Short mmCIF file of C-alpha atoms in Angstrom, two decimals:
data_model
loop_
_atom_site.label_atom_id
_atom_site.label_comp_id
_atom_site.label_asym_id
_atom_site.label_seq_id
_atom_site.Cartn_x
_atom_site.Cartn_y
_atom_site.Cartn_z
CA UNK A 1 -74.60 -81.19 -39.58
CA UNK A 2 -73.51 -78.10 -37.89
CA UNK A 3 -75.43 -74.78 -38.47
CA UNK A 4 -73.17 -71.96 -38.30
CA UNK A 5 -74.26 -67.75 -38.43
CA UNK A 6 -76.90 -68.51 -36.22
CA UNK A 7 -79.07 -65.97 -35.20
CA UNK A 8 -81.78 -65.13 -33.28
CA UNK A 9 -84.43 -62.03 -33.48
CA UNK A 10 -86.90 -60.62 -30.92
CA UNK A 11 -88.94 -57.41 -31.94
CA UNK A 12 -91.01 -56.94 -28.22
CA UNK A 13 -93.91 -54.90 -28.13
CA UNK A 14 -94.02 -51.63 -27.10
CA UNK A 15 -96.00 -52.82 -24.12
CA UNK A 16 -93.30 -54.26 -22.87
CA UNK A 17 -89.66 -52.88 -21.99
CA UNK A 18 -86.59 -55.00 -21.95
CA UNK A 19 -83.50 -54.57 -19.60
CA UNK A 20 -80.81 -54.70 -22.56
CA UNK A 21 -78.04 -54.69 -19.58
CA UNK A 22 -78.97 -58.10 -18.49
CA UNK A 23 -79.88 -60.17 -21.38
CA UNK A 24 -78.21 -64.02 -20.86
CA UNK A 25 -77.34 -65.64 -23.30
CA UNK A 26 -76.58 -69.99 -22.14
CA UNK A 27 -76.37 -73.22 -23.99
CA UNK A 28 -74.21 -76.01 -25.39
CA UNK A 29 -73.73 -74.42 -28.30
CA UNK A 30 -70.41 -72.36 -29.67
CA UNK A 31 -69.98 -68.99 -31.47
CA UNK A 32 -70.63 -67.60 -29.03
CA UNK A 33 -74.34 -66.14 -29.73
CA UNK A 34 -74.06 -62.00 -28.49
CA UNK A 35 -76.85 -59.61 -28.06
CA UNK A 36 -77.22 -56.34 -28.89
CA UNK A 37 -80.74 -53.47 -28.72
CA UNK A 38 -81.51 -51.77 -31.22
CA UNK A 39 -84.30 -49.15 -32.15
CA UNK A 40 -87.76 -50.17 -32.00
CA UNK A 41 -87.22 -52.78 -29.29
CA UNK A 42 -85.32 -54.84 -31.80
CA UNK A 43 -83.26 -57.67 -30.08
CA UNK A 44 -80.33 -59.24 -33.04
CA UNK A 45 -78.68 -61.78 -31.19
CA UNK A 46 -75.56 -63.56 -34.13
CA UNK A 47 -72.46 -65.30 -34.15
CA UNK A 48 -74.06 -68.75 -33.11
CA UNK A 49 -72.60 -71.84 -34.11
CA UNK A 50 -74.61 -75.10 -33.10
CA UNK A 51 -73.64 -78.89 -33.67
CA UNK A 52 -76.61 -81.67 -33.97
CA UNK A 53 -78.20 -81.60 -30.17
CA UNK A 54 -76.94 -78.21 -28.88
CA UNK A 55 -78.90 -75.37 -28.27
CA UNK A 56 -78.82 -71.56 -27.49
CA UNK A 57 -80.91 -69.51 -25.02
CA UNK A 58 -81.56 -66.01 -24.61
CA UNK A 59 -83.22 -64.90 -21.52
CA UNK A 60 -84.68 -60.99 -22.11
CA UNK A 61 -85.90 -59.97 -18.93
CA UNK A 62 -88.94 -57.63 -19.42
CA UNK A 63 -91.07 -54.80 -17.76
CA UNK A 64 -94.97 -53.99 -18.39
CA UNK A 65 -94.56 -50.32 -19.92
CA UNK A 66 -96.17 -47.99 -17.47
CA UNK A 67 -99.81 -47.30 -18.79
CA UNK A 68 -100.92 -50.71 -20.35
CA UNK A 69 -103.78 -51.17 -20.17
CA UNK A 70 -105.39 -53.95 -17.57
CA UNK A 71 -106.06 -57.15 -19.42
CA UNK A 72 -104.06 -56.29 -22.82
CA UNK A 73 -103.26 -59.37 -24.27
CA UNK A 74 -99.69 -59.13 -25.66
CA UNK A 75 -97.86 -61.24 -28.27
CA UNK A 76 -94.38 -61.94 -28.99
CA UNK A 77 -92.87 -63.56 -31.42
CA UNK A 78 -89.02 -64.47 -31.76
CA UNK A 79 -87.00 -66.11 -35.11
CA UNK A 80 -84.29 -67.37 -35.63
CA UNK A 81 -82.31 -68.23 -38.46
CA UNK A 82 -78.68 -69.48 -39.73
CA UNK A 83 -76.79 -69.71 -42.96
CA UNK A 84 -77.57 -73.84 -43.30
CA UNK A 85 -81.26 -73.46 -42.70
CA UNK A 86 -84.79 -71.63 -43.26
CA UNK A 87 -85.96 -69.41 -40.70
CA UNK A 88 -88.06 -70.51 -37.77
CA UNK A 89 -90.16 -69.08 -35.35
CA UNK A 90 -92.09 -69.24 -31.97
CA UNK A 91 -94.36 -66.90 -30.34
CA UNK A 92 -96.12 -66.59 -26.43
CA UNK A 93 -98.56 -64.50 -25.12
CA UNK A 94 -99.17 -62.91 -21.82
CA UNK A 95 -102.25 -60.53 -19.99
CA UNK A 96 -101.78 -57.90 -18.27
CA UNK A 97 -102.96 -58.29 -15.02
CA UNK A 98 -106.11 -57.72 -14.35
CA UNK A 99 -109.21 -58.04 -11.57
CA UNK A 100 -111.26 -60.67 -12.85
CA UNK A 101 -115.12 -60.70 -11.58
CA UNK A 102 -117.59 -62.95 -10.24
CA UNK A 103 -121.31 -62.34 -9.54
CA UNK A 104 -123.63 -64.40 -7.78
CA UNK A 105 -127.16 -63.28 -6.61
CA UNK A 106 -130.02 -64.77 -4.86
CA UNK A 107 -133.02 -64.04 -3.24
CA UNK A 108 -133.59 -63.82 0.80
CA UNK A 109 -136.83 -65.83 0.30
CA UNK A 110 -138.49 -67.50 -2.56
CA UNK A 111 -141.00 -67.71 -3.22
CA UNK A 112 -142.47 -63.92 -2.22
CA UNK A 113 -145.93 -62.72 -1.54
CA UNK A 114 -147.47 -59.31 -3.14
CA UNK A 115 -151.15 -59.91 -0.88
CA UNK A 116 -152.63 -58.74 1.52
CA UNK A 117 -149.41 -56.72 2.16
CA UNK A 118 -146.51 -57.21 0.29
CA UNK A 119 -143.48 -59.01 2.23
CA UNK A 120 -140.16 -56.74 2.45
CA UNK A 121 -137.18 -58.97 1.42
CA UNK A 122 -133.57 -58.65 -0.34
CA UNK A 123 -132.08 -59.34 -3.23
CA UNK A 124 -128.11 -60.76 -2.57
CA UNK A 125 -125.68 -59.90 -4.90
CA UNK A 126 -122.25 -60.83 -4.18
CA UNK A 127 -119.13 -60.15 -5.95
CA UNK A 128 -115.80 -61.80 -5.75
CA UNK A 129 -112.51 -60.70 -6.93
CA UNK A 130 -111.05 -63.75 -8.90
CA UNK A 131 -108.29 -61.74 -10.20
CA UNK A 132 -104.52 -61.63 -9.31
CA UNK A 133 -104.49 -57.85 -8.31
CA UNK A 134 -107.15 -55.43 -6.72
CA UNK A 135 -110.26 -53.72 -8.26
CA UNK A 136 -110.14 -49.91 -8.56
CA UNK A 137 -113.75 -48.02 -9.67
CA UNK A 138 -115.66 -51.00 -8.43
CA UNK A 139 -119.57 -50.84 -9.11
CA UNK A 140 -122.77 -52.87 -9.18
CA UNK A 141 -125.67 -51.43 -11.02
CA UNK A 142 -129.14 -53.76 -10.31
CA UNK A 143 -132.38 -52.63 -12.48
CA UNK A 144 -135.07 -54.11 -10.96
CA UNK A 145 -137.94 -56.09 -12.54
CA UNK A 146 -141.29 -54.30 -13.43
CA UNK A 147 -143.57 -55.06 -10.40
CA UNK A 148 -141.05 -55.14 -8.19
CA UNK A 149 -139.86 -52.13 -6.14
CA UNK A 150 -137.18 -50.57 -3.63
CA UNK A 151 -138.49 -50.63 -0.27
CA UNK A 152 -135.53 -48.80 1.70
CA UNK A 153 -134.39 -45.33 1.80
CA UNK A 154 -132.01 -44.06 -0.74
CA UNK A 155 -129.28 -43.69 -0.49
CA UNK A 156 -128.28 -47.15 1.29
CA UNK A 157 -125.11 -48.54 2.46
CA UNK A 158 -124.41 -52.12 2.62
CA UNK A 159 -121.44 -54.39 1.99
CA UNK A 160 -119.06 -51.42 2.03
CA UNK A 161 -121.20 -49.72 -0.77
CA UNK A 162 -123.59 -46.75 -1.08
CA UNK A 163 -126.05 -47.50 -2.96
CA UNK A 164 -128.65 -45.08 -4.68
CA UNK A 165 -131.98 -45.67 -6.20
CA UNK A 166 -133.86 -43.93 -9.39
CA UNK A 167 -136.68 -45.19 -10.05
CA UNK A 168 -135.88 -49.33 -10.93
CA UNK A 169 -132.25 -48.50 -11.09
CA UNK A 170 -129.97 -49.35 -7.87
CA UNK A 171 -126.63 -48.27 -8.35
CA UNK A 172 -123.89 -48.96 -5.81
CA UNK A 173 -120.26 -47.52 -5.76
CA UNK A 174 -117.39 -47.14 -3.07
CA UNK A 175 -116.08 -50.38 -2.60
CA UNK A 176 -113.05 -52.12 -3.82
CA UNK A 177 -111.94 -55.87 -3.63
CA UNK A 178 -108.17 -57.16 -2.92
CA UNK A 179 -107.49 -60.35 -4.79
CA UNK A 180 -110.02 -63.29 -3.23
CA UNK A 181 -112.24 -60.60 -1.37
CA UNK A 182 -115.89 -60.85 -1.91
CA UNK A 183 -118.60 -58.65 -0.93
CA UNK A 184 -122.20 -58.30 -0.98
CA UNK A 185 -124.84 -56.11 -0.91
CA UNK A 186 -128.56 -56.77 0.32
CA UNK A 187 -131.19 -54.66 -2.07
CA UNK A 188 -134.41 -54.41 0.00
CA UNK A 189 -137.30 -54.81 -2.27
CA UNK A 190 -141.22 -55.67 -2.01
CA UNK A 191 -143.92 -57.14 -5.12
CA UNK A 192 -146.37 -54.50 -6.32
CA UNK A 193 -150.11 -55.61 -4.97
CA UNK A 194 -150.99 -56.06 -8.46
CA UNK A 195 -148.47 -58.86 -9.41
CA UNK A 196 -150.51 -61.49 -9.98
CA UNK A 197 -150.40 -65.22 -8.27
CA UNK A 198 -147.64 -67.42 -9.69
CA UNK A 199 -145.70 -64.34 -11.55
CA UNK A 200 -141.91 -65.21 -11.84
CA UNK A 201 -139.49 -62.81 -11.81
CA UNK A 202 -135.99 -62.61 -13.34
CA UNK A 203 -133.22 -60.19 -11.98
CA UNK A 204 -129.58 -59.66 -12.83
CA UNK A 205 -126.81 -57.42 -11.27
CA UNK A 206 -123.40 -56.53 -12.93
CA UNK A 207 -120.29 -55.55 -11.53
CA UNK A 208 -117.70 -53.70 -13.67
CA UNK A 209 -114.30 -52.03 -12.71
CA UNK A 210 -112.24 -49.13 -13.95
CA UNK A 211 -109.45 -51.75 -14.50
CA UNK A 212 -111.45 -54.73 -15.35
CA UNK A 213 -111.07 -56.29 -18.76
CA UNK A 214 -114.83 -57.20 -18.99
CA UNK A 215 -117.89 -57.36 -16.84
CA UNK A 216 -119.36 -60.03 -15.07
CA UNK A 217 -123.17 -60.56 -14.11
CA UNK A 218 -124.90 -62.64 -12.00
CA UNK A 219 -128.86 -63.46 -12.49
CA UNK A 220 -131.68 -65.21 -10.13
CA UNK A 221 -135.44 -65.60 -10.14
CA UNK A 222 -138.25 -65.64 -7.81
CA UNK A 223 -141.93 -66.32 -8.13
CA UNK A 224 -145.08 -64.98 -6.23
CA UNK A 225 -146.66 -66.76 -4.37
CA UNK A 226 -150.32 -65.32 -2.68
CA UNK A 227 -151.82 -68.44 -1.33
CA UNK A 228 -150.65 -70.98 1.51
CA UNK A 229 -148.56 -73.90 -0.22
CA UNK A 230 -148.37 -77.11 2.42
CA UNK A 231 -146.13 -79.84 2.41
CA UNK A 232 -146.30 -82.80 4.65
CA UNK A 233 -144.40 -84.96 6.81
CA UNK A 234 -144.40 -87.69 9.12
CA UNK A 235 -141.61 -89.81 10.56
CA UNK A 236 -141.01 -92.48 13.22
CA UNK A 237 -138.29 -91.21 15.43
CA UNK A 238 -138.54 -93.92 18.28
CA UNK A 239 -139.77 -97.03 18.92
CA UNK A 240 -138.42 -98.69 15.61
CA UNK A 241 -137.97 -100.91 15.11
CA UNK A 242 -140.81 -101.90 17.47
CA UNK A 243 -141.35 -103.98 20.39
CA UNK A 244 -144.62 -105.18 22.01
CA UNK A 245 -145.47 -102.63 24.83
CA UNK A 246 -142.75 -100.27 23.99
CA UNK A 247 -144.13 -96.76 23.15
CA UNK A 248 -143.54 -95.73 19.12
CA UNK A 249 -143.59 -91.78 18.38
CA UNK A 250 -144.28 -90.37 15.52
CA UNK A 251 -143.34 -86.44 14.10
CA UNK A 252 -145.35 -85.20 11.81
CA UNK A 253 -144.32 -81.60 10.21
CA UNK A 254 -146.62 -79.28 8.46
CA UNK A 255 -144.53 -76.62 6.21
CA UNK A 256 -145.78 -74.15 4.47
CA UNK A 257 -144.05 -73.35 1.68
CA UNK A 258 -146.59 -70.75 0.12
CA UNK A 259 -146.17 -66.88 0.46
CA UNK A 260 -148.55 -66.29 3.12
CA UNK A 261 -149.89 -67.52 6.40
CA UNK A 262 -151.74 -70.70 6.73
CA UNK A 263 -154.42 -72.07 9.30
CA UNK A 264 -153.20 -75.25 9.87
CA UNK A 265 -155.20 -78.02 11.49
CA UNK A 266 -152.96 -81.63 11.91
CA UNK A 267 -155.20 -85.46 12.11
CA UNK A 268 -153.76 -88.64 12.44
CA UNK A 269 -155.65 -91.23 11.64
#
């Protein structure tokens, strides 16, 4: 059956603004359906007449209000209603635009020694700019593990960041990332002589924005390791397979995998 005083309703948030001059209005159906702004953002749209399989659209095109805040999550919802039937309703939501961050870290070397002199290496931390539009206020802020300490000057620049050091805490500003930039920063740090043998250590970094919805934080570990750690090796790489009188040669590899220097004495047998 036909519905006839059809209408449709539209109160939009005050986060967003609507262009009242061009709403559309298109469809099969009759009336026709007109428009008209009122206070509060109130959209009345009336007059609509639709037969079984015709519809009515209204297109409200919209602005982000100056000052919303990045990552606001904003929902609308629309009714609409006629003089045949109950009232019916839909509803979408949208963000705000907003940097979205990514932190990854590592170490330069795992795993570390702390004796007879402890090794100088760097903790990675990069961050990556997964959002749609660019990061204002960027920082990284590290605090670093009892037992292990800076071992640069402060302050530092790397990856387009200074970076300054209070005791454990690095803290690195200056920097800001476009949409799919990355950057990273290499902390130089050494283990305290009196970290013991087989000590593991866990680290994380976060990265926050003026105009960032939420932090992100990356995390990595990395153990001590005083004493020489071997691995073996040995491969045929000629001479198989092999032929009588043909010469075979064989490659052995000794690595040491420990966190300091090994004697190494090879016998094949």
């Amino acid at each position: 059956a036909q519905a006839t005083g059809v209408t449709v309703n539209d109160i939009v948030p005050p986060t967003l603004v609507v262009d009242t001059a061009n709403i559309t209005v298109t469809g099969t159906g009759g009336g026709p359906l007109s428009c008209a702004a009122s206070v509060g953002n109130f959209i009345n749209c009336s007059g609509g007449v639709l037969d079984p399989g015709q519809t009515h659209r209204v297109d409200l095109p919209i602005t982000l209000a100056a000052g919303t805040l990045n990552g606001t999550l904003i929902n609308n919802v629309a009714w609409g209603d006629s003089a045949e039937t109950a009232a019916v309703s839909g509803s979408v939501q949208v963000m705000a635009a907003a940097p979205s961050l990514s932190v990854t870290k590592t170490p330069s070397k795992d795993p570390v020694s702390s004796n007879p002199v402890a090794e100088v290496f760097a903790f990675n931390v990069t961050v990556t700019n997964n959002g749609p539009i660019a990061t204002t206020g960027l920082s990284v802020t590290d605090t670093l593990p009892t037992g292990i300490v800076f071992a640069g000057v402060s302050p530092f620049t790397s990856g387009g960041f200074t970076c300054t050091v209070v005791g454990q805490l690095v803290s690195c500003t200056g920097a800001n990332l476009a949409q799919g930039q990355s950057a990273n920063i290499a902390i130089p740090v050494k283990v305290s002589p009196a970290v013991a043998d087989g000590t593991n250590f866990t680290n994380t970094a976060v990265a926050d924005c003026t105009n960032c919805p939420v932090s992100a934080q990356g995390t990595t570990n990395v153990t001590v390791q005083n004493n020489p750690l071997l691995n073996m090796t040995k491969v045929v790489t000629t001479g198989d397979p092999a032929v009588a009188g043909s010469v075979i040669t064989y490659q052995i590899s000794a690595i040491n995998t420990g966190g300091t220097t090994a004697t190494v004495s090879i016998t094949d047998a």
